[in-house]
Short mmCIF file of C-alpha atoms and ligand atoms in Angstrom, two decimals:
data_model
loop_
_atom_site.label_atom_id
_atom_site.label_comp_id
_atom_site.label_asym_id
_atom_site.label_seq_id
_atom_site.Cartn_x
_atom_site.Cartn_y
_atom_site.Cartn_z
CA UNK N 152 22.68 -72.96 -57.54
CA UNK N 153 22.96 -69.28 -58.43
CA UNK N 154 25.80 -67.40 -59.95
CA UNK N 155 26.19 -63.66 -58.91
CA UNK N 156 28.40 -61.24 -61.31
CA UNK N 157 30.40 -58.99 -59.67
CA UNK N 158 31.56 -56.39 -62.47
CA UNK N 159 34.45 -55.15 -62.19
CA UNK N 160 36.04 -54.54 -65.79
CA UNK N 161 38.89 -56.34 -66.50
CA UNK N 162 38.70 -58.05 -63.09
CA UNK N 163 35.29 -58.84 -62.98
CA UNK N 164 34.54 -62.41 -61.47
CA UNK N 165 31.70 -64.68 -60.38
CA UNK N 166 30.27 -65.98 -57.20
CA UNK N 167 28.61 -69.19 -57.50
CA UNK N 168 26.47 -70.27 -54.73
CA UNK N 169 24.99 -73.65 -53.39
CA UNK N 170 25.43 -76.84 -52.63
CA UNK N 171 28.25 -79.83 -53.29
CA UNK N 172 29.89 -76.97 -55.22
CA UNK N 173 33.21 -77.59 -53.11
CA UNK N 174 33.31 -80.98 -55.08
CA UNK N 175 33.12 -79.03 -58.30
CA UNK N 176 35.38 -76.91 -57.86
CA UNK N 177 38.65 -78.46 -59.65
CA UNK N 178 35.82 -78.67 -62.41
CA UNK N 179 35.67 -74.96 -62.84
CA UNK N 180 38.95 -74.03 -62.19
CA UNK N 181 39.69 -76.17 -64.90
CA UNK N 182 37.69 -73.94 -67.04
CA UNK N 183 38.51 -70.61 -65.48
CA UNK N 184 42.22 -71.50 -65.33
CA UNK N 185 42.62 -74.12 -68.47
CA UNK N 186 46.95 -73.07 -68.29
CA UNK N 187 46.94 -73.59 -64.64
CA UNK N 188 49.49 -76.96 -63.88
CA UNK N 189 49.51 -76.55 -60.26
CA UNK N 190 47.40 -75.15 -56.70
CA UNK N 191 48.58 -74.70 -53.34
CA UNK N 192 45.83 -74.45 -50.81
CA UNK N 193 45.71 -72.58 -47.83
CA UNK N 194 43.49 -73.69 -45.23
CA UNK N 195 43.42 -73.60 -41.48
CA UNK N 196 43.67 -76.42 -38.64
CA UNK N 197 39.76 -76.52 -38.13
CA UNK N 198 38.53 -76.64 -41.71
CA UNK N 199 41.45 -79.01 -42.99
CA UNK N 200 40.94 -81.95 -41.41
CA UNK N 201 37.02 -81.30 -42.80
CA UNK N 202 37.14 -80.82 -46.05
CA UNK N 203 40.70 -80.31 -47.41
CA UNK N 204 40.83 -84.06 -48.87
CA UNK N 205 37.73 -83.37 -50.59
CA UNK N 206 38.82 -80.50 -52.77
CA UNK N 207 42.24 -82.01 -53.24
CA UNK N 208 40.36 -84.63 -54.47
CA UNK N 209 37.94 -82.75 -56.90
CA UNK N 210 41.45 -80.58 -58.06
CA UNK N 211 43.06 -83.70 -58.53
CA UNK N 212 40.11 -85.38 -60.94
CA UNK N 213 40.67 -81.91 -63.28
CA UNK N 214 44.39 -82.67 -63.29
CA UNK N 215 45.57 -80.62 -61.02
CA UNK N 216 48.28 -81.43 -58.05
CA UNK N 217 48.09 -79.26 -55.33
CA UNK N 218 50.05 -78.39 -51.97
CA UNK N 219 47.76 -78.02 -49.05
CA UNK N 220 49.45 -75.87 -46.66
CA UNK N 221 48.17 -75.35 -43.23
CA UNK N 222 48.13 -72.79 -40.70
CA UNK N 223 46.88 -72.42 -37.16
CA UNK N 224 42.89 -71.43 -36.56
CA UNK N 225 42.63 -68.03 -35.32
CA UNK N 226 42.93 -64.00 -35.93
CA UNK N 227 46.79 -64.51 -34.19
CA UNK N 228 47.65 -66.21 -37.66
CA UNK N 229 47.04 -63.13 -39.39
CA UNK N 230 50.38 -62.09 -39.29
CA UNK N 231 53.52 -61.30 -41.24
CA UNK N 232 55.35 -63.89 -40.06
CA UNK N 233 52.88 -66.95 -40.88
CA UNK N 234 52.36 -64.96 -44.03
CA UNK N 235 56.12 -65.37 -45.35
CA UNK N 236 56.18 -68.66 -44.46
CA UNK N 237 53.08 -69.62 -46.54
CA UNK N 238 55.02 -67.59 -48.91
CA UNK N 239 58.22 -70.20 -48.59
CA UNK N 240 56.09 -73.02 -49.22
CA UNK N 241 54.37 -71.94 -51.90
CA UNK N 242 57.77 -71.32 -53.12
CA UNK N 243 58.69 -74.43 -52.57
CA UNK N 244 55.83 -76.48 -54.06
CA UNK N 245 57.34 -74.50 -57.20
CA UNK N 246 54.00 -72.63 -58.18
CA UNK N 247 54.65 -70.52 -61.53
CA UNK N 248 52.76 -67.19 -62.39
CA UNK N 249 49.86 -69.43 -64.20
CA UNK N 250 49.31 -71.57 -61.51
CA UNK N 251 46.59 -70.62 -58.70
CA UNK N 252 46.08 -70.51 -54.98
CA UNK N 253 43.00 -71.72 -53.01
CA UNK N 254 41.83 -70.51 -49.79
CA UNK N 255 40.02 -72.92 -47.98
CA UNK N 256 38.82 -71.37 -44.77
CA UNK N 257 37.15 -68.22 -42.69
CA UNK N 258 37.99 -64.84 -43.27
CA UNK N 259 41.58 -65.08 -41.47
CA UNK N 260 42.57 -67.97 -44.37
CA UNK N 261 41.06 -65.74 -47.01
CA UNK N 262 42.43 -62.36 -46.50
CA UNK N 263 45.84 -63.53 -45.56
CA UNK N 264 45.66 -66.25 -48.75
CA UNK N 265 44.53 -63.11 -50.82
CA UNK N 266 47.52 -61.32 -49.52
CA UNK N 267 49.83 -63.89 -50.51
CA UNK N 268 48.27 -64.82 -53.19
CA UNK N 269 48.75 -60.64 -54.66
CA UNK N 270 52.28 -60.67 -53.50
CA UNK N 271 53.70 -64.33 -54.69
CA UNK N 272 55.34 -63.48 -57.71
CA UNK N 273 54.07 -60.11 -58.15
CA UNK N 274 50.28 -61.85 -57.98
CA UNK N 275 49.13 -65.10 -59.21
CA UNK N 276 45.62 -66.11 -59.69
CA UNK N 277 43.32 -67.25 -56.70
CA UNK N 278 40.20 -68.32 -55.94
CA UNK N 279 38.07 -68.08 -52.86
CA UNK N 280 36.20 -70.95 -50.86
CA UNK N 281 35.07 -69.85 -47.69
CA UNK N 282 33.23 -71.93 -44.81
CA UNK N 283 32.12 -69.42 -42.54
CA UNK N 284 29.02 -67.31 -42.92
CA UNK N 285 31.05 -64.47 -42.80
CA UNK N 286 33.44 -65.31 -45.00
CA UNK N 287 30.86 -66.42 -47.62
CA UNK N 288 28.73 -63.41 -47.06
CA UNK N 289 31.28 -60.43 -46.53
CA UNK N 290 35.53 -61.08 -46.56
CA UNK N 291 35.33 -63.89 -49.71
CA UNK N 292 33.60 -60.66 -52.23
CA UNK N 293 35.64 -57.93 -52.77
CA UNK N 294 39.20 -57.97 -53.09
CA UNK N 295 40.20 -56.88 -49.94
CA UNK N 296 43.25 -58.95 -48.37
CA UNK N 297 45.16 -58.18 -45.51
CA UNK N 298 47.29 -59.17 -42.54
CA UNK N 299 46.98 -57.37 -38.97
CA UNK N 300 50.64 -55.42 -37.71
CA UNK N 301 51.30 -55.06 -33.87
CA UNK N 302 49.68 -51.48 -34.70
CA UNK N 303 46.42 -52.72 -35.66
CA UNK N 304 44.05 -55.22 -37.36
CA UNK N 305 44.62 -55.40 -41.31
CA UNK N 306 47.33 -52.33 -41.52
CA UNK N 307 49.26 -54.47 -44.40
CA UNK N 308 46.64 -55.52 -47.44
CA UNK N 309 46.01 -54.56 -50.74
CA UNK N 310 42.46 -54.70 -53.14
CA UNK N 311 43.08 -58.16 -54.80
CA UNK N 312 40.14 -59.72 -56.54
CA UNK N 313 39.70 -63.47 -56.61
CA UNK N 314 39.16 -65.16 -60.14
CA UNK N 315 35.96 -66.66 -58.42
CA UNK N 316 34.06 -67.40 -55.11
CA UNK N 317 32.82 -70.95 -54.38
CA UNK N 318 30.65 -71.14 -51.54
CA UNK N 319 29.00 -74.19 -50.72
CA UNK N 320 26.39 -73.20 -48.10
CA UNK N 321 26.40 -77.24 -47.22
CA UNK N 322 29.57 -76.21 -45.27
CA UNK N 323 27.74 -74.17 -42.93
CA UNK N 324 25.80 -77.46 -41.19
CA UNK N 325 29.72 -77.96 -39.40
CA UNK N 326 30.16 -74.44 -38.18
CA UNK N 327 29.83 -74.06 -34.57
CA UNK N 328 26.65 -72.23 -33.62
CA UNK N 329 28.11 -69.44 -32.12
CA UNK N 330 30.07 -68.85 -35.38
CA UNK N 331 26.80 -69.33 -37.35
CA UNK N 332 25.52 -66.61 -35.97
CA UNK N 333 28.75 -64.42 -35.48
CA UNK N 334 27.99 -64.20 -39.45
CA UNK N 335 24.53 -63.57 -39.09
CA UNK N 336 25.03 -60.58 -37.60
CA UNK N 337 26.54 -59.21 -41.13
CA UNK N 338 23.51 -60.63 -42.64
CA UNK N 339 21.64 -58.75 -40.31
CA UNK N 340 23.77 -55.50 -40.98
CA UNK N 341 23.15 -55.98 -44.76
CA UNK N 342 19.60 -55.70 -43.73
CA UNK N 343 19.66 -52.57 -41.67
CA UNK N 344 21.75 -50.61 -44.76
CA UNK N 345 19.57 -51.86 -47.62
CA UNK N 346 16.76 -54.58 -47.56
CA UNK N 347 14.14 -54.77 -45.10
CA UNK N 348 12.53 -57.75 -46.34
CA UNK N 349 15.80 -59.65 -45.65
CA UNK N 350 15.94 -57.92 -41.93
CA UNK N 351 12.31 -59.12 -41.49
CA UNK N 352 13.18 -62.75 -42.63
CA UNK N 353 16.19 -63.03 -40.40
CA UNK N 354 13.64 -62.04 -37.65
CA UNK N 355 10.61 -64.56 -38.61
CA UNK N 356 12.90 -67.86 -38.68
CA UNK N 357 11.54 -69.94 -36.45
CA UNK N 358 15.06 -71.88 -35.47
CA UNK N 359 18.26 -72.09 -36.69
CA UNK N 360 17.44 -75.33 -38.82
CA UNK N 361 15.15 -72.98 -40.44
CA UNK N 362 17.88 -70.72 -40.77
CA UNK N 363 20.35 -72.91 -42.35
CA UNK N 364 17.61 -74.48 -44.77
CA UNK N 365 17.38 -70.88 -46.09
CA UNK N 366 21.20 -70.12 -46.17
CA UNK N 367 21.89 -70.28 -50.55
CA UNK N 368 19.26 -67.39 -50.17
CA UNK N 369 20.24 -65.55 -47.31
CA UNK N 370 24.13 -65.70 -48.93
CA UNK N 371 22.97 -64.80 -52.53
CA UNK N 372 21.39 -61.67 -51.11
CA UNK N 373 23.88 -60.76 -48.67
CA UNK N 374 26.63 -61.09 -51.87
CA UNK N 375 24.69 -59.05 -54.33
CA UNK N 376 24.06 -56.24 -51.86
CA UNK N 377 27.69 -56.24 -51.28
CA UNK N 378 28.58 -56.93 -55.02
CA UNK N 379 26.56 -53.69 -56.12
CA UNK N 380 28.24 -51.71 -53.19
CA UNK N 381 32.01 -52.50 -54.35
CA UNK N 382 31.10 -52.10 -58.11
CA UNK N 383 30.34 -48.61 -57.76
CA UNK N 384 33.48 -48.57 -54.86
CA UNK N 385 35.67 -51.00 -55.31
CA UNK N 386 39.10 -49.11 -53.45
CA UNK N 387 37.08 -48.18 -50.45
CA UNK N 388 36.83 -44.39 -50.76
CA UNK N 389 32.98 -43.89 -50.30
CA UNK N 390 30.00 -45.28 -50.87
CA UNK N 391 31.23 -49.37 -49.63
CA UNK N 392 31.76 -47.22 -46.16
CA UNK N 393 28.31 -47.86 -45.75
CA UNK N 394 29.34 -51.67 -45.04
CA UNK N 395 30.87 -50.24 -41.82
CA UNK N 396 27.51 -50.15 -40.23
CA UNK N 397 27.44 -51.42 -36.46
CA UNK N 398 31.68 -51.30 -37.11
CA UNK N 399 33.00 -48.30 -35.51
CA UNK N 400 31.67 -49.10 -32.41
CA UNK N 401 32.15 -53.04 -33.26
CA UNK N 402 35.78 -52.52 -33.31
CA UNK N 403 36.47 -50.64 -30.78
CA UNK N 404 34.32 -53.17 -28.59
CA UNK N 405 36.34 -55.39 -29.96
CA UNK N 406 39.73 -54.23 -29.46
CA UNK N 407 38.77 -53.36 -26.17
CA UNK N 408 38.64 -56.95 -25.19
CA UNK N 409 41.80 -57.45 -27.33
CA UNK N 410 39.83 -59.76 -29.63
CA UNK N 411 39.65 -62.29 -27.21
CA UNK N 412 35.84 -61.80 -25.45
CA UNK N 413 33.74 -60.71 -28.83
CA UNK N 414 33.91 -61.98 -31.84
CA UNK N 415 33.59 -59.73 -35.12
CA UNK N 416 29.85 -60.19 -35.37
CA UNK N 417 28.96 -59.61 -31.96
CA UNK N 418 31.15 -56.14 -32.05
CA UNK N 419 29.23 -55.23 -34.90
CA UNK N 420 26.15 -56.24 -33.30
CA UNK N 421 26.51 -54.30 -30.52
CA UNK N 422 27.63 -51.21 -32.86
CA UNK N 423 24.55 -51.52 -34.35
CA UNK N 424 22.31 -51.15 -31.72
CA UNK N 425 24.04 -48.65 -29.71
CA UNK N 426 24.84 -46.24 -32.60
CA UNK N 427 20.96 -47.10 -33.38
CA UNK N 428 19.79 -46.10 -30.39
CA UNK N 429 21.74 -43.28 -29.70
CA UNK N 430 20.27 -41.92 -33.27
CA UNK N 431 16.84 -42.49 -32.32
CA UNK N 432 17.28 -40.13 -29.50
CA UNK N 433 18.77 -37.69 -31.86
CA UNK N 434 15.60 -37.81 -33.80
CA UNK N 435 18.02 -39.40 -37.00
CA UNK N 436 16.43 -42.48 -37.00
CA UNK N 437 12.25 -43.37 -36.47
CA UNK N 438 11.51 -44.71 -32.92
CA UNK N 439 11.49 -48.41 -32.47
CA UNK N 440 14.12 -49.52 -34.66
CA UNK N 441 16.67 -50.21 -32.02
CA UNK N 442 14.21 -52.72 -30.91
CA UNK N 443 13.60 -54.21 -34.04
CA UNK N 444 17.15 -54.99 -34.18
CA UNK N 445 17.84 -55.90 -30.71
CA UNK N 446 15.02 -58.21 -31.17
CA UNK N 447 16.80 -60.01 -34.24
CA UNK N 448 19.94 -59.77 -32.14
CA UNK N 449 18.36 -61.30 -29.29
CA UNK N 450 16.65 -64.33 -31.31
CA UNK N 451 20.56 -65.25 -32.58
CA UNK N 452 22.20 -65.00 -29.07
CA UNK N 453 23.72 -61.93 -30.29
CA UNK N 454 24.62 -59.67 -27.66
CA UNK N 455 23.40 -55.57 -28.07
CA UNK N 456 25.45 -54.12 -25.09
CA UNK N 457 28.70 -54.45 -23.59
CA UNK N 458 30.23 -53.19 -20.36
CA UNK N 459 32.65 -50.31 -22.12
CA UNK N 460 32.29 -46.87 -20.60
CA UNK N 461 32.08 -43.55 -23.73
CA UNK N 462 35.83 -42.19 -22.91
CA UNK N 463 37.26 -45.65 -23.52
CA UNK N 464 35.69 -46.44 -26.35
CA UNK N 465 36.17 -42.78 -28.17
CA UNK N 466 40.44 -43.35 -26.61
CA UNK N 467 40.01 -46.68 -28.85
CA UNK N 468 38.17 -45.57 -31.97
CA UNK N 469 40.70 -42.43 -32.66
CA UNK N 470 43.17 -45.37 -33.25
CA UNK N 471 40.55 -47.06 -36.04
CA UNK N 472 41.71 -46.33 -39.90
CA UNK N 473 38.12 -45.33 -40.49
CA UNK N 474 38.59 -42.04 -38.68
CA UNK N 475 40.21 -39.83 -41.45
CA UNK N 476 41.92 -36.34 -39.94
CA UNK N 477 39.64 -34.61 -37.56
CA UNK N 478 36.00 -36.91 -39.00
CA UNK N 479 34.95 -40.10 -38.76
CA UNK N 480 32.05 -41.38 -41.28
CA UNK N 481 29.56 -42.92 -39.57
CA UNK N 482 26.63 -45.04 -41.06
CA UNK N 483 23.20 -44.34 -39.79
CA UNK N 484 20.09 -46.08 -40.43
CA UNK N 485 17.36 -43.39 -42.18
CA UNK N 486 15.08 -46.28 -41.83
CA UNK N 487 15.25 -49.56 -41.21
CA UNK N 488 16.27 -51.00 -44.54
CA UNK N 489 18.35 -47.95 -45.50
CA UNK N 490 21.53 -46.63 -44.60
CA UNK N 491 23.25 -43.24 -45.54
CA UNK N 492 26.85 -42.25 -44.44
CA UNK N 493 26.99 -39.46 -41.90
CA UNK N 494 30.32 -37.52 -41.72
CA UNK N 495 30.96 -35.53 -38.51
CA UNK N 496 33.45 -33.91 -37.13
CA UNK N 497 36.08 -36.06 -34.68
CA UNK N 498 35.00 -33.79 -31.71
CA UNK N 499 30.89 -34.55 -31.97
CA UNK N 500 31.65 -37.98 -31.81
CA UNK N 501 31.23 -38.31 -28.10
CA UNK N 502 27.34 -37.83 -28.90
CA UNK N 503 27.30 -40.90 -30.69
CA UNK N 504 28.07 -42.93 -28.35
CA UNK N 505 25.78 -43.83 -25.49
N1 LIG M 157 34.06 -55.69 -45.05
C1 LIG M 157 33.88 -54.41 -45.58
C2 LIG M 157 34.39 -54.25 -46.98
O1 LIG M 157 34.69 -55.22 -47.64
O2 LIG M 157 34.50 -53.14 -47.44
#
């Protein structure tokens, strides 16, 4: 098991990584949380039915009750309206200021659980416990909690650390391989931006049993990297732009297909490689490291180009939140292993793009 600090003051909290920790946790929320009488838990109608009784079960060994409230699988949950009325019930299960909230779940559970979680009473405490490797490697660390509006994905959020992140990588054995790897390709991305040696052990895996017998050190690293990044930025208004790698593109791929053809990682993966490319031939990046990645890409099923023409996808990004005024920031690879943020002007854009 490792535990990862992530330091931020008066907030700071700790991710604990390995396995059979999702039995623990009532354990160490008894310990974090020793006033805490009472948890709701908000998981989703996949991961429930998996392992909801289990942590109810290790909560209810460290004495406390909790409320397991469910909502439906998928980004279409991530809404106002499912977010009042995990609101009501948390309301109703009667949970006071000291009591704490659970999210049990991907990165849809966590960031609208966070959300409640900051707004129940003004903010109560919560903890995270994702099951997806995306969750446990990117929306789980660093505060940020959201629902999407009509307008666009995550427009209503705040920064909301957890008290802690349990992640039991022994979850990851029941996630569906095309999830699996929809994570990987932030693990890959985490790479790119600032460790080669983790890019080249992504890429020398022989399968994905190989993979998954790796996973507490594939997470750990992915975590720090990201830990680091949102110490030094926690509210977002520089350097932890450099997570955006592969996402400009990503999202507008994404969005695109109104979230309903990619998923998350494979819009990112196919931001990476195409803004990648498109450096190399700007002479931004060394030759050969589009390949590298498309290679990695290729190895997890990970697609590296999609059927979106330049006009469509520049109409779609100039609704993103990451383009600021007339600039976008863009995050380009110097190397393979390092990323540095690129600002350019709105109009210059279209050269990005292939
Ligand atoms: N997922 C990017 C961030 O947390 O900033």
């Amino acid at each position: 098991m490792q535990t990862l600090r992530v330091d931020l003051g008066n907030h700071a909290y700790n991710i604990e990584i390995g396995t059979g920790i999702l039995t623990q946790t009532g354990a160490k929320l008894r310990i974090l949380l020793p006033e805490a009488c009472k948890a709701a838990i908000i998981s989703d109608s996949n991961v429930a039915p998996l392992y909801a009784a289990q942590l109810q079960d290790s909560l209810a060994a460290a004495g406390l009750p909790s409320e397991l409230i469910i909502i439906k699988a998928g980004e279409q949950s991530k809404n106002m309206q499912v977010l009042s009325d995990v609101l009501e019930k948390i309301a109703i299960a009667g949970l006071s200021r000291s009591d704490v909230l659970v999210t049990l779940g991907g990165g849809v559970v966590g960031d609208l659980g966070g959300f409640a979680a900051a707004s129940y009473m003004r903010g109560i405490a919560f903890v995270q416990v994702p099951t997806s490797l995306l969750a446990q490697i990117d929306s789980s660390v660093g505060g940020k909690v959201a629902v999407d509006l009509k307008s666009g994905k995550n427009l209503a959020g705040a920064f909301y650390q957890p008290k802690a992140v349990f992640i039991d990588t022994e979850l990851l054995k029941s996630l569906p391989l095309r999830f699996l790897h929809d994570g990987l390709a932030e693990a890959i991305k985490y790479g790119c931006i600032q460790d080669k040696n983790l890019f080249e052990r992504l890429a020398g895996y022989a399968d994905d049993t190989e993979l998954l017998a790796d996973a507490e050190y594939i997470v750990a690293r992915c975590c720090e990297i990201k830990a680091r990044i949102v110490e030094q930025d926690e509210f977002d208004m520089g350097l932890r732009a450099l997570l955006n790698f592969g996402h400009t593109i990503g999202h507008a791929v994404e969005q695109y297909y109104s979230y309903g053809y990619y998923t998350h990682g494979e819009g990112v993966a196919i931001g990476m490689y195409q803004l990648t490319r498109r450096t190399e031939e700007m002479g931004l990046t060394p030759i050969g490291t589009a390949a590298k990645i498309a290679e990695v890409l290729q190895k997890y099923n990970l697609p590296f180009q999609a059927d979106v023409g330049k006009k469509v996808l520049l109409d779609t990004m100039a609704r993103d939140k990451k383009k600021k005024g007339d600039s976008i920031t863009l995050v380009i690879l110097d190397n393979l292993g390092s990323g540095k943020l690129q600002k350019i002007g709105w109009k210059d854009m279209i050269e990005y793009l292939r």
